[in-house]
Short mmCIF file of C-alpha atoms in Angstrom, two decimals:
data_model
loop_
_atom_site.label_atom_id
_atom_site.label_comp_id
_atom_site.label_asym_id
_atom_site.label_seq_id
_atom_site.Cartn_x
_atom_site.Cartn_y
_atom_site.Cartn_z
CA MET A 50 23.80 12.33 16.28
CA LYS A 51 20.33 12.69 17.78
CA ASN A 52 17.55 10.44 16.57
CA THR A 53 14.14 12.04 16.03
CA ARG A 54 11.29 9.56 16.21
CA ILE A 55 7.52 9.36 16.52
CA VAL A 56 6.12 6.94 19.08
CA LEU A 57 2.62 5.74 19.92
CA ALA A 58 1.51 7.81 22.90
CA ALA A 59 -2.08 6.54 23.28
CA ARG A 60 -4.54 4.10 21.72
CA PRO A 61 -6.86 5.94 19.31
CA ASP A 62 -10.61 6.05 19.83
CA GLY A 63 -11.81 6.36 16.25
CA GLU A 64 -9.67 8.56 14.02
CA PRO A 65 -6.14 9.03 15.40
CA ALA A 66 -5.55 12.41 17.06
CA ASP A 67 -2.37 14.45 17.54
CA SER A 68 -2.31 13.32 21.16
CA ASP A 69 -1.99 9.68 20.08
CA PHE A 70 1.52 10.39 18.75
CA ARG A 71 4.59 11.86 20.41
CA LEU A 72 7.59 13.37 18.65
CA GLU A 73 10.70 12.80 20.72
CA SER A 74 14.47 12.80 20.53
CA SER A 75 16.80 10.02 21.61
CA SER A 76 20.42 9.03 21.19
CA THR A 77 21.29 7.32 17.92
CA PRO A 78 21.87 3.58 18.41
CA ARG A 79 25.12 1.88 17.39
CA PRO A 80 25.24 -1.31 15.35
CA GLY A 81 26.59 -4.54 16.78
CA ARG A 82 28.10 -7.42 14.86
CA GLY A 83 26.04 -8.26 11.77
CA GLU A 84 24.02 -5.05 12.08
CA LEU A 85 23.68 -1.77 10.17
CA LEU A 86 23.04 1.79 11.27
CA LEU A 87 20.49 3.16 8.83
CA ARG A 88 19.43 6.73 8.01
CA THR A 89 15.84 6.96 6.83
CA ILE A 90 15.31 8.61 3.46
CA HIS A 91 11.67 7.72 2.74
CA LEU A 92 8.98 6.37 5.08
CA SER A 93 5.94 4.48 3.78
CA LEU A 94 2.52 5.25 5.29
CA ASP A 95 -0.03 2.45 4.84
CA PRO A 96 -3.55 1.70 6.12
CA TYR A 97 -2.46 -1.42 8.05
CA MET A 98 -0.69 0.87 10.54
CA ARG A 99 -4.04 1.97 11.96
CA GLY A 100 -4.79 -1.60 13.05
CA ARG A 101 -1.39 -1.87 14.72
CA MET A 102 -2.32 1.11 16.93
CA ASN A 103 -5.09 -0.90 18.62
CA ALA A 104 -4.42 -3.12 21.62
CA ALA A 105 -5.95 -6.22 20.06
CA ARG A 106 -3.64 -8.63 18.27
CA THR A 107 -4.52 -9.38 14.64
CA TYR A 108 -2.12 -11.24 12.36
CA VAL A 109 0.74 -9.35 14.01
CA GLU A 110 1.41 -7.88 17.43
CA PRO A 111 0.18 -4.33 18.15
CA VAL A 112 2.58 -1.43 18.58
CA GLU A 113 3.31 -1.03 22.28
CA LEU A 114 2.68 2.32 23.96
CA GLY A 115 5.88 4.35 23.88
CA ALA A 116 7.27 2.31 20.96
CA VAL A 117 8.22 3.72 17.57
CA MET A 118 5.41 3.54 15.01
CA VAL A 119 6.03 0.75 12.54
CA GLY A 120 6.66 1.28 8.85
CA ALA A 121 8.73 0.28 5.86
CA THR A 122 11.54 2.60 4.88
CA VAL A 123 14.07 3.22 2.17
CA SER A 124 17.28 3.93 4.05
CA GLU A 125 20.96 4.67 3.56
CA VAL A 126 23.60 2.63 5.35
CA VAL A 127 25.56 5.01 7.61
CA GLU A 128 27.66 2.44 9.44
CA SER A 129 28.08 -1.26 8.72
CA ALA A 130 29.20 -4.10 10.96
CA ASP A 131 28.52 -6.66 8.23
CA ASP A 132 30.81 -7.38 5.28
CA ALA A 133 27.90 -7.61 2.84
CA PHE A 134 27.05 -3.89 3.17
CA ALA A 135 29.01 -0.65 3.04
CA PRO A 136 28.20 2.95 3.98
CA GLY A 137 26.22 4.56 1.18
CA ASP A 138 24.28 1.44 0.22
CA ILE A 139 20.53 1.96 -0.21
CA VAL A 140 18.30 -0.65 1.39
CA LEU A 141 14.67 -1.49 2.04
CA ALA A 142 14.11 -1.88 5.78
CA ASP A 143 11.48 -1.67 8.51
CA SER A 144 12.89 1.24 10.48
CA GLY A 145 9.54 2.81 11.34
CA TRP A 146 8.80 6.46 12.02
CA GLN A 147 12.30 7.65 12.92
CA GLU A 148 15.42 9.18 11.40
CA PHE A 149 17.92 6.49 12.43
CA ALA A 150 17.60 2.80 13.23
CA VAL A 151 19.73 -0.29 13.69
CA ALA A 152 18.77 -3.35 11.67
CA ALA A 153 20.17 -6.83 11.22
CA ALA A 154 21.85 -7.05 7.83
CA SER A 155 19.89 -10.24 7.18
CA ARG A 156 16.60 -8.32 7.48
CA VAL A 157 17.19 -5.65 4.82
CA ARG A 158 17.22 -5.79 1.02
CA ARG A 159 19.67 -3.87 -1.10
CA LEU A 160 18.14 -1.56 -3.73
CA ASP A 161 19.63 -0.59 -7.08
CA PRO A 162 18.73 3.03 -7.93
CA ALA A 163 19.68 2.32 -11.55
CA VAL A 164 16.75 -0.10 -11.92
CA ALA A 165 13.99 2.25 -10.71
CA PRO A 166 13.57 5.27 -8.42
CA ILE A 167 14.10 4.09 -4.86
CA THR A 168 10.63 5.24 -3.77
CA THR A 169 9.11 2.46 -5.90
CA ALA A 170 10.39 -0.06 -3.33
CA LEU A 171 7.64 1.29 -1.04
CA GLY A 172 4.96 1.22 -3.72
CA VAL A 173 4.59 -0.45 -7.08
CA LEU A 174 7.76 -2.56 -6.67
CA GLY A 175 7.19 -3.12 -2.97
CA MET A 176 4.52 -4.39 -0.61
CA PRO A 177 1.52 -2.61 -2.23
CA GLY A 178 2.52 -3.77 -5.70
CA PHE A 179 3.05 -7.32 -4.47
CA THR A 180 -0.34 -7.24 -2.70
CA ALA A 181 -2.01 -6.33 -5.99
CA TYR A 182 -0.03 -8.95 -7.91
CA ALA A 183 -0.76 -11.76 -5.45
CA GLY A 184 -4.45 -10.94 -5.10
CA VAL A 185 -5.02 -10.76 -8.85
CA THR A 186 -2.87 -13.67 -10.01
CA ALA A 187 -3.42 -16.16 -7.17
CA ILE A 188 -7.04 -15.44 -6.17
CA GLY A 189 -8.85 -13.18 -8.64
CA LYS A 190 -7.49 -14.87 -11.78
CA PRO A 191 -9.36 -12.70 -14.29
CA THR A 192 -9.69 -14.08 -17.81
CA PRO A 193 -10.22 -12.26 -21.11
CA GLY A 194 -13.71 -10.82 -21.31
CA GLU A 195 -14.40 -10.93 -17.57
CA THR A 196 -15.05 -7.77 -15.52
CA LEU A 197 -12.90 -6.78 -12.55
CA VAL A 198 -13.91 -3.99 -10.16
CA VAL A 199 -11.61 -2.38 -7.61
CA ALA A 200 -12.20 0.53 -5.21
CA ALA A 201 -9.55 3.06 -4.14
CA ALA A 202 -8.48 2.86 -7.76
CA THR A 203 -5.81 5.55 -7.54
CA GLY A 204 -4.15 4.02 -4.47
CA PRO A 205 -0.94 2.01 -4.83
CA VAL A 206 -2.82 -1.31 -4.62
CA GLY A 207 -5.98 -0.43 -6.55
CA ALA A 208 -4.23 1.26 -9.47
CA THR A 209 -1.87 -1.68 -9.86
CA VAL A 210 -4.72 -4.20 -9.64
CA GLY A 211 -6.48 -2.54 -12.56
CA GLN A 212 -3.40 -2.49 -14.74
CA ILE A 213 -2.51 -6.13 -14.06
CA ALA A 214 -6.08 -7.21 -14.82
CA SER A 215 -6.01 -5.21 -18.07
CA ALA A 216 -2.84 -7.07 -19.05
CA PHE A 217 -4.80 -10.32 -18.58
CA GLY A 218 -7.51 -9.09 -20.95
CA ALA A 219 -10.20 -8.26 -18.39
CA LYS A 220 -12.50 -5.27 -18.50
CA THR A 221 -11.61 -3.05 -15.53
CA VAL A 222 -13.79 -0.70 -13.49
CA GLY A 223 -12.20 1.61 -10.93
CA ILE A 224 -14.13 3.22 -8.06
CA VAL A 225 -12.77 6.47 -6.63
CA GLY A 226 -13.87 9.30 -4.35
CA GLY A 227 -13.81 12.73 -6.00
CA ALA A 228 -13.28 14.39 -9.36
CA ALA A 229 -9.50 14.71 -9.01
CA LYS A 230 -9.17 10.98 -8.39
CA GLU A 231 -11.52 10.21 -11.25
CA ALA A 232 -9.24 12.11 -13.63
CA ALA A 233 -6.16 10.38 -12.22
CA ALA A 234 -7.74 6.91 -12.48
CA ARG A 235 -8.42 7.37 -16.17
CA ARG A 236 -4.68 7.73 -16.72
CA PHE A 237 -4.26 4.18 -15.44
CA GLY A 238 -6.28 2.81 -18.34
CA PHE A 239 -9.44 1.67 -16.56
CA ASP A 240 -12.23 0.89 -19.03
CA ALA A 241 -14.66 2.75 -16.75
CA VAL A 242 -14.21 4.95 -13.69
CA ILE A 243 -16.93 5.64 -11.10
CA ASP A 244 -16.85 8.59 -8.72
CA ARG A 245 -18.76 7.19 -5.76
CA LYS A 246 -19.38 10.74 -4.49
CA ALA A 247 -21.11 11.84 -7.70
CA GLY A 248 -24.25 9.70 -7.51
CA GLU A 249 -25.81 6.38 -6.56
CA LEU A 250 -23.05 3.77 -6.66
CA GLY A 251 -25.28 0.81 -7.52
CA GLU A 252 -26.68 2.51 -10.59
CA ALA A 253 -23.21 3.52 -11.70
CA LEU A 254 -22.02 -0.08 -11.36
CA ASP A 255 -24.96 -1.29 -13.44
CA THR A 256 -23.90 1.10 -16.20
CA ALA A 257 -20.18 0.37 -16.01
CA ALA A 258 -20.57 -3.41 -15.59
CA PRO A 259 -23.87 -4.34 -17.32
CA ASP A 260 -22.89 -8.03 -17.44
CA GLY A 261 -22.12 -8.18 -13.72
CA ILE A 262 -18.84 -8.47 -11.82
CA ASP A 263 -16.56 -11.51 -12.06
CA VAL A 264 -13.74 -10.29 -9.78
CA TYR A 265 -14.01 -7.72 -7.03
CA PHE A 266 -10.72 -6.80 -5.36
CA GLU A 267 -11.71 -5.76 -1.84
CA ASN A 268 -9.62 -3.20 -0.01
CA VAL A 269 -12.36 -0.81 1.19
CA GLY A 270 -15.45 -2.57 2.52
CA GLY A 271 -18.40 -0.62 3.92
CA ALA A 272 -20.91 0.89 1.50
CA VAL A 273 -18.85 -0.07 -1.54
CA TRP A 274 -19.06 -3.76 -0.65
CA ASP A 275 -22.80 -3.38 -0.03
CA ALA A 276 -23.21 -2.10 -3.59
CA VAL A 277 -20.94 -4.72 -5.18
CA LEU A 278 -22.28 -7.87 -3.48
CA PRO A 279 -25.64 -8.18 -5.31
CA ARG A 280 -23.89 -7.55 -8.64
CA LEU A 281 -21.40 -10.41 -8.36
CA ASN A 282 -21.76 -13.09 -11.01
CA THR A 283 -21.91 -16.82 -10.37
CA TYR A 284 -18.41 -18.10 -9.57
CA ALA A 285 -17.14 -14.59 -8.87
CA ARG A 286 -13.89 -14.28 -6.93
CA VAL A 287 -13.29 -11.74 -4.17
CA PRO A 288 -9.69 -11.28 -2.93
CA VAL A 289 -9.94 -9.42 0.40
CA CYS A 290 -6.79 -7.55 1.42
CA GLY A 291 -8.17 -4.62 3.43
CA LEU A 292 -11.20 -2.83 4.86
CA VAL A 293 -10.06 0.76 5.04
CA ALA A 294 -13.62 2.10 5.40
CA THR A 295 -13.87 0.55 8.86
CA LEU A 296 -10.36 1.14 10.23
CA ASN A 297 -11.31 4.13 12.37
CA GLY A 298 -14.42 2.62 13.89
CA PRO A 299 -16.71 -0.40 14.17
CA ALA A 300 -18.00 -2.03 11.02
CA ALA A 301 -21.55 -1.35 9.94
CA THR A 302 -24.10 -3.85 11.24
CA SER A 303 -26.83 -3.41 8.63
CA GLY A 304 -27.12 -3.86 4.91
CA PRO A 305 -26.69 -6.89 2.65
CA ALA A 306 -23.02 -7.38 3.57
CA HIS A 307 -23.87 -7.87 7.27
CA SER A 308 -26.96 -10.06 7.18
CA PRO A 309 -27.93 -13.66 6.42
CA SER A 310 -28.28 -12.69 2.76
CA LEU A 311 -24.47 -12.59 2.54
CA MET A 312 -24.12 -16.32 3.18
CA ARG A 313 -27.12 -17.04 0.99
CA THR A 314 -25.46 -15.16 -1.87
CA VAL A 315 -22.15 -16.97 -1.28
CA LEU A 316 -24.00 -20.28 -1.51
CA THR A 317 -26.34 -19.64 -4.42
CA LYS A 318 -23.72 -17.94 -6.59
CA SER A 319 -20.84 -20.25 -5.62
CA LEU A 320 -18.68 -17.26 -4.65
CA THR A 321 -15.04 -17.47 -3.62
CA ILE A 322 -14.25 -14.90 -0.93
CA ARG A 323 -10.63 -15.23 0.16
CA GLY A 324 -8.92 -13.01 2.68
CA PHE A 325 -5.17 -12.85 2.42
CA ILE A 326 -2.06 -11.29 3.90
CA GLN A 327 0.48 -10.66 1.18
CA ASP A 328 3.31 -12.38 3.07
CA GLU A 329 1.68 -15.79 2.62
CA PHE A 330 2.49 -15.64 -1.11
CA ARG A 331 6.11 -14.47 -0.77
CA GLU A 332 7.67 -17.88 -1.22
CA SER A 333 5.61 -18.81 -4.27
CA LEU A 334 5.31 -15.47 -6.09
CA ALA A 335 8.21 -13.19 -5.10
CA THR A 336 10.44 -14.18 -8.00
CA SER A 337 7.77 -13.85 -10.69
CA PHE A 338 6.54 -10.57 -9.16
CA THR A 339 9.99 -8.99 -9.28
CA ALA A 340 10.54 -10.07 -12.87
CA ASP A 341 7.06 -9.15 -14.14
CA MET A 342 6.58 -5.87 -12.30
CA THR A 343 10.07 -4.55 -12.98
CA ARG A 344 9.55 -5.22 -16.68
CA TRP A 345 6.06 -3.71 -16.71
CA VAL A 346 7.21 -0.54 -14.94
CA ARG A 347 10.27 -0.21 -17.17
CA ASP A 348 8.16 -0.65 -20.33
CA GLY A 349 5.43 1.72 -19.12
CA GLN A 350 2.78 -1.01 -19.04
CA VAL A 351 2.27 -0.31 -15.33
CA THR A 352 2.38 3.30 -14.17
CA TYR A 353 2.06 4.76 -10.69
CA LEU A 354 1.43 7.84 -8.58
CA GLU A 355 3.44 8.98 -5.57
CA ASP A 356 2.19 11.42 -2.94
CA ILE A 357 5.36 12.59 -1.17
CA THR A 358 5.40 15.00 1.79
CA PRO A 359 8.69 16.24 3.29
CA GLY A 360 9.32 16.18 7.05
CA LEU A 361 8.92 13.38 9.60
CA ALA A 362 6.89 15.68 11.86
CA ASN A 363 4.16 15.74 9.19
CA ALA A 364 3.63 11.97 9.34
CA PRO A 365 0.65 11.97 11.79
CA LYS A 366 -1.26 14.59 9.81
CA VAL A 367 -0.57 12.90 6.48
CA PHE A 368 -1.47 9.51 7.98
CA ARG A 369 -4.88 10.79 9.10
CA GLY A 370 -5.48 12.29 5.68
CA MET A 371 -4.61 9.00 4.00
CA LEU A 372 -7.18 7.16 6.15
CA ARG A 373 -9.76 9.75 5.01
CA GLY A 374 -8.80 9.17 1.37
CA GLU A 375 -7.03 12.49 0.86
CA ASN A 376 -3.91 10.96 -0.68
CA LEU A 377 -3.45 10.59 -4.42
CA GLY A 378 -1.21 7.60 -5.00
CA LYS A 379 1.36 5.98 -2.72
CA THR A 380 1.72 7.97 0.50
CA ILE A 381 5.36 8.63 1.40
CA ILE A 382 7.11 10.87 3.91
CA GLN A 383 10.52 12.12 2.82
CA VAL A 384 12.47 12.03 6.07
CA GLY A 385 15.97 12.83 4.87
CA ASP A 386 18.06 13.84 1.91
CA ASP A 387 17.91 11.42 -1.04
CA PRO A 388 21.48 10.67 -2.16
CA THR A 389 20.29 9.14 -5.42
CA ILE A 390 19.07 12.60 -6.40
CA ARG A 391 21.94 14.47 -4.77
CA ASP A 392 24.51 12.35 -6.57
CA ARG A 393 22.66 12.28 -9.87
CA GLY A 394 21.30 15.73 -10.52
CA ALA A 395 19.13 14.65 -13.44
CA ARG A 396 17.59 11.70 -11.60
CA ARG A 397 14.37 13.41 -10.53
CA ALA A 398 13.73 14.75 -14.01
CA ALA A 399 13.91 11.19 -15.33
CA GLY A 400 11.67 9.74 -12.62
CA PRO A 401 7.97 10.18 -11.82
CA PRO A 402 6.61 13.59 -10.82
CA ARG A 403 5.43 13.66 -7.23
CA ARG A 404 1.75 14.59 -7.17
CA PRO A 405 0.10 13.82 -9.41
CA GLY A 406 2.52 11.90 -11.60
CA ARG A 407 3.19 8.65 -13.30
CA GLY A 408 6.06 6.22 -13.46
CA SER A 409 8.13 5.64 -16.53
#
């Protein structure tokens, strides 16, 4: 078998271009002792990948030139050299942007398609869902009657943040970009939804959150943060998990978020601004997350959107669109045939529609 893969061909200058990626073919690797040969079914596309394309090291090493682009995958075991797995098993892995990969059996997690559609392991029941859960429960800690605001409110993190906060009794305000996303966000149960493209964001926030903001879940930055900062209440909490507005270029250097007034506001309002990488909460929250989120998704208390595009070759184009905010829900590339649908003909009808849709 030949392995089709997409590698990093050049470091982007601003928004990634076609020339920054290279589609190539290689021989399919063979597993050694304790390893698995995996066939990619679904590939997750996430904003953090843009940072990995730069040469600078952040909290992880950058992708090397000529190396396969990183990414979480839902994969099928093709060949096993480990007694714990057999061909046909479905696992969560980190195979990256390629059709086949070898992984240590100790580094993958078996998935049960009977519990939830396997795509949810890349979204609401995976890293984005856990990011939302950790940021809300460990840092934001909304209480009944408080107001939580989150941008990118139809994304896999933002939509889940709003629904978790609602379960805790908070008033929730979602910020989106465009009429289609505004309509989708309302399906998630936000108490108010703001289309930042429809008017002045600060005025809209004053209307939606007249008593100020107690928790702001930051995954965008830029102009949204500039509008939120002066509206934070005393003792407000700000979990910071991403800054997607600045991923393709340098951060802005003017405005209240980038001046001495930021530190003055932090001091005078006793703000808690806490950046986090979701992995740091794995040991303490993984068990409760799995139990809570699986139950919430099963009961319909937490719903989700999936934006699925077929074909590995489409990954660069879809990735660029996601960074521009063109996705609606969790961005996924379907790389190969899904055996959970092939073997269970009614499975797709019982699961969430692709775009737009909601979990059940």
